[in-house]
Each structure stands twice: as C-alpha cells, then as structure tokens.
PDB file of C-alpha atoms in Angstrom:
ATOM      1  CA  UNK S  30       0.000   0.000   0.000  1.00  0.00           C
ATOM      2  CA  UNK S  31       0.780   3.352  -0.871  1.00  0.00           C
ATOM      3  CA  UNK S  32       1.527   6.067   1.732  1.00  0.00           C
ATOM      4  CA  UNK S  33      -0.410   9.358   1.076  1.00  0.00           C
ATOM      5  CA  UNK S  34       1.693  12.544   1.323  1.00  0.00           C
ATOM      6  CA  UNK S  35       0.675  14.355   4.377  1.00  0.00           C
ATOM      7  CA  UNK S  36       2.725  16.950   4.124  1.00  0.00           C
ATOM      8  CA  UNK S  37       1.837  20.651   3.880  1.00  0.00           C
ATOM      9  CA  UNK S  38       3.615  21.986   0.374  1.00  0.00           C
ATOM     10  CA  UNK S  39       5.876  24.551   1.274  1.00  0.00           C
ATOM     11  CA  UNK S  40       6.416  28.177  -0.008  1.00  0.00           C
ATOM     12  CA  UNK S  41       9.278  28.720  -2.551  1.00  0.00           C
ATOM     13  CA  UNK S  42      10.499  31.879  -3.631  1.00  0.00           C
ATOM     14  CA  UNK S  43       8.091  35.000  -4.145  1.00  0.00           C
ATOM     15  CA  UNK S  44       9.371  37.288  -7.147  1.00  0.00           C
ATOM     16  CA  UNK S  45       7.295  40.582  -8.134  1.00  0.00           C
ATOM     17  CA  UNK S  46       7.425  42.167 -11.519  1.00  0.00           C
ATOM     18  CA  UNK S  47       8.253  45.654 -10.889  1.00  0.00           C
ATOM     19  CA  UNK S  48       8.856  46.540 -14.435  1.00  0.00           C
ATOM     20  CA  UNK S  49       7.889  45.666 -18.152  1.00  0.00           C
ATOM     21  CA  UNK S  50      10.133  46.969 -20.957  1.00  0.00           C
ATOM     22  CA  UNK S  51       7.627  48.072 -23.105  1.00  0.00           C
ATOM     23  CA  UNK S  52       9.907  47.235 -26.233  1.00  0.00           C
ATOM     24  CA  UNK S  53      10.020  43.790 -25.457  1.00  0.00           C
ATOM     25  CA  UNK S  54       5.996  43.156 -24.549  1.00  0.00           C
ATOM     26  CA  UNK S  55       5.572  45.009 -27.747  1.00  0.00           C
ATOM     27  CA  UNK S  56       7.528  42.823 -29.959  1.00  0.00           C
ATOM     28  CA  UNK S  57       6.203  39.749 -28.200  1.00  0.00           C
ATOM     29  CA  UNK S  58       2.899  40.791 -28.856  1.00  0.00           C
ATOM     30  CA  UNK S  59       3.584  41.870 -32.302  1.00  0.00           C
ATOM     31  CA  UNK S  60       4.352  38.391 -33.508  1.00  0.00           C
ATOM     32  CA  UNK S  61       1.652  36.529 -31.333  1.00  0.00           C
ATOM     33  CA  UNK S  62      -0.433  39.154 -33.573  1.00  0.00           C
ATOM     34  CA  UNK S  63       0.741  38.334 -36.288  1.00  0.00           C
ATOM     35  CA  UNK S  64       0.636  34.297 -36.294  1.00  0.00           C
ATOM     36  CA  UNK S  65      -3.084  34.904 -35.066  1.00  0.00           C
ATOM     37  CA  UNK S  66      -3.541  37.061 -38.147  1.00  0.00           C
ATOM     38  CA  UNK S  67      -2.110  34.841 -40.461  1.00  0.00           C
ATOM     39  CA  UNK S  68      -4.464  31.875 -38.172  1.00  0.00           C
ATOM     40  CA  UNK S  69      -7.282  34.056 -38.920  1.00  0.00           C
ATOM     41  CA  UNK S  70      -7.802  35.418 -41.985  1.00  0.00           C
ATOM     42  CA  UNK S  71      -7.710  32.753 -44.399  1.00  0.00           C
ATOM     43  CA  UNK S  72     -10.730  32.109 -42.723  1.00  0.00           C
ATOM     44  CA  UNK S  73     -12.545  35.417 -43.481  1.00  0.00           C
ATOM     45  CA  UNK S  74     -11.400  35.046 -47.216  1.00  0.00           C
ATOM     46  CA  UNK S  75     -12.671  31.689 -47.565  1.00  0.00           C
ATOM     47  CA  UNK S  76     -16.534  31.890 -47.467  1.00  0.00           C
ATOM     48  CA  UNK S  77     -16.635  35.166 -49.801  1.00  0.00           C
ATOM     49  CA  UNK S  78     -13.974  34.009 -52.150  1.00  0.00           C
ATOM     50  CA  UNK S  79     -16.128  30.586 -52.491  1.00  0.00           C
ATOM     51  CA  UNK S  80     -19.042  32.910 -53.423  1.00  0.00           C
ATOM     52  CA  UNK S  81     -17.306  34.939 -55.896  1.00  0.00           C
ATOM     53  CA  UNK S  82     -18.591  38.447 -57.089  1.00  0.00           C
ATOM     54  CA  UNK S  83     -17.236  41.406 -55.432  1.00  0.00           C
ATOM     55  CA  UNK S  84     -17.066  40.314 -52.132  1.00  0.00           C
ATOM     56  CA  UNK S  85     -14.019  38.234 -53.050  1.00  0.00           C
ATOM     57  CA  UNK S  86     -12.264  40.893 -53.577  1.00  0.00           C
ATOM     58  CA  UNK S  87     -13.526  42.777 -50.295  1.00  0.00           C
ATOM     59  CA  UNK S  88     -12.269  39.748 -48.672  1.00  0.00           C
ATOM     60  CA  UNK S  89      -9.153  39.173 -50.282  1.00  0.00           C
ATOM     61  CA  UNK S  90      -8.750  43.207 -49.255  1.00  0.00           C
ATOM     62  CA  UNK S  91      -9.314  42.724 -45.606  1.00  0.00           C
ATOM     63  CA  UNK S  92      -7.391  39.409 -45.368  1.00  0.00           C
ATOM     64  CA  UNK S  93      -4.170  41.341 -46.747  1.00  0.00           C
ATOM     65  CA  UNK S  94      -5.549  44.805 -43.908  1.00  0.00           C
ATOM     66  CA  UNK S  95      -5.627  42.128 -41.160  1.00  0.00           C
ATOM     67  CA  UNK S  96      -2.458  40.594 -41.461  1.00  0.00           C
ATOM     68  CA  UNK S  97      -0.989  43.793 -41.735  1.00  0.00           C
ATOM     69  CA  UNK S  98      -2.757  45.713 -38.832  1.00  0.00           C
ATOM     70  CA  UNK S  99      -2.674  42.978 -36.181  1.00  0.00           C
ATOM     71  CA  UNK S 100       0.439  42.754 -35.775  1.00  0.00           C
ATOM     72  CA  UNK S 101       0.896  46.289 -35.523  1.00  0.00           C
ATOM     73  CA  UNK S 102      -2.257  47.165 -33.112  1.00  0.00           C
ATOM     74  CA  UNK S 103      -0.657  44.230 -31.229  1.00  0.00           C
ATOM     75  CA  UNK S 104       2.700  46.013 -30.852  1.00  0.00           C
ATOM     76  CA  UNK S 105       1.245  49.094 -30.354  1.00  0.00           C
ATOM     77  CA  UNK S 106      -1.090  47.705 -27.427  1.00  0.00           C
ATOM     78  CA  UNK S 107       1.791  45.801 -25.916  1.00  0.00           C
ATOM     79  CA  UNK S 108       3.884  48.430 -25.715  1.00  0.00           C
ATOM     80  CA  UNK S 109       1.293  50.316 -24.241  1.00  0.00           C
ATOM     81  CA  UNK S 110      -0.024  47.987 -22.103  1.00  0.00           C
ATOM     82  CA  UNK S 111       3.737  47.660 -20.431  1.00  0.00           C
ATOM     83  CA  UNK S 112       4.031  51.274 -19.937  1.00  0.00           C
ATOM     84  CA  UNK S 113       0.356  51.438 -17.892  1.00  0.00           C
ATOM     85  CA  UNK S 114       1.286  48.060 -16.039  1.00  0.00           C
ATOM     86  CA  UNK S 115       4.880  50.220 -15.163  1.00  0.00           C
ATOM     87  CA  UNK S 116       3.101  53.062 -13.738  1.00  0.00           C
ATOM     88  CA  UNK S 117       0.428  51.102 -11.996  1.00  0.00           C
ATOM     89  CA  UNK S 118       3.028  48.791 -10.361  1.00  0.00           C
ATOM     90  CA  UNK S 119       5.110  51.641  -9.127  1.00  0.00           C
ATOM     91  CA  UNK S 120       1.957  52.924  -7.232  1.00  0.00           C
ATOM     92  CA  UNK S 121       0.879  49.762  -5.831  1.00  0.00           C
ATOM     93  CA  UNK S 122       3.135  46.706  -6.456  1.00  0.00           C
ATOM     94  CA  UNK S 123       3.265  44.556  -9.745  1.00  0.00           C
ATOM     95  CA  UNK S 124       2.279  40.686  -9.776  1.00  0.00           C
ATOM     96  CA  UNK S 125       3.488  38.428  -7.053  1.00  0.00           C
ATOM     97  CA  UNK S 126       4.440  34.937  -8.313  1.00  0.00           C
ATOM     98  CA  UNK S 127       5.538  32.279  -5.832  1.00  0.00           C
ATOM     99  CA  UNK S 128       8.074  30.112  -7.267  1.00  0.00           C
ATOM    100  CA  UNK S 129       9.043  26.349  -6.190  1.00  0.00           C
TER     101      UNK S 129
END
C-alpha cells in the first residue's frame, strides 16, 4: 500500500514584476499578432472568395488589412499595455508569483 503525502507543500520563492520593458511586450505581442492574423484570416477570405462576385475581392482586401494591422495594433497595445502596467506597479506593487 501506498503512503499518502501528508505533508503541507511549502512556499518557494516570491518574485514581483516591478517593471515591463515596453519594447520587449511590444515585440512579443507583435508576432503573437501576427501568427493569429495569419491563423485568422484565411478564414474570413474563404466563405466570400467561395461565393465569388465582389465580395471576393472585399475579402481578399481585408485578409491582406488584417495581417498587416494585427500585428501592428498588437505592438502598439503591448507596448502600451507595459508602460500602464509600469506606472500602476510603481503605485501599488506589480504581480506576485511564488516560485518552487
């Protein structure tokens, strides 16, 4: 038979982000932008391009807009996104994260 672990789990390390560099979060969110773009919008083009008419080329339009413009909104959001996280954490603290 198999003894059950009774023991309470103990606390590891506690680390707090003070700072993001805004740079980094916005080139990290950039790409993850980017591959959702590319994710998404062959799936926009396909239902109007099966259709035909001029909504094909609307879609083909927006497919080329959206891989373009996520990935730019996304860097643009990360990077603003760190800078509000950097001011916020200054005021009160920034994520605590207990480590094993």
């Amino acid at each position: 038979m198999s003894e059950e672990n009774t023991e309470k789990p103990q606390r590891g390390t506690t680390i707090e982000f003070e700072y993001i560099h805004p740079l980094q979060a916005g080139k990290v969110l950039g790409l993850m932008y980017a591959i959702l773009a590319l994710i998404l919008a062959p799936l926009f083009f396909i239902g109007p391009a099966m259709q035909g008419g001029p909504e094909a080329g609307f879609a083909i339009v927006m497919a080329i807009m959206m891989a373009i413009m996520y990935p730019v909104m996304g860097f643009i959001g990360g990077a603003l996104m760190a800078l509000l996280y950097n001011f916020v954490a200054g005021l009160i603290g920034g994520f605590r994260i207990d480590l094993k």
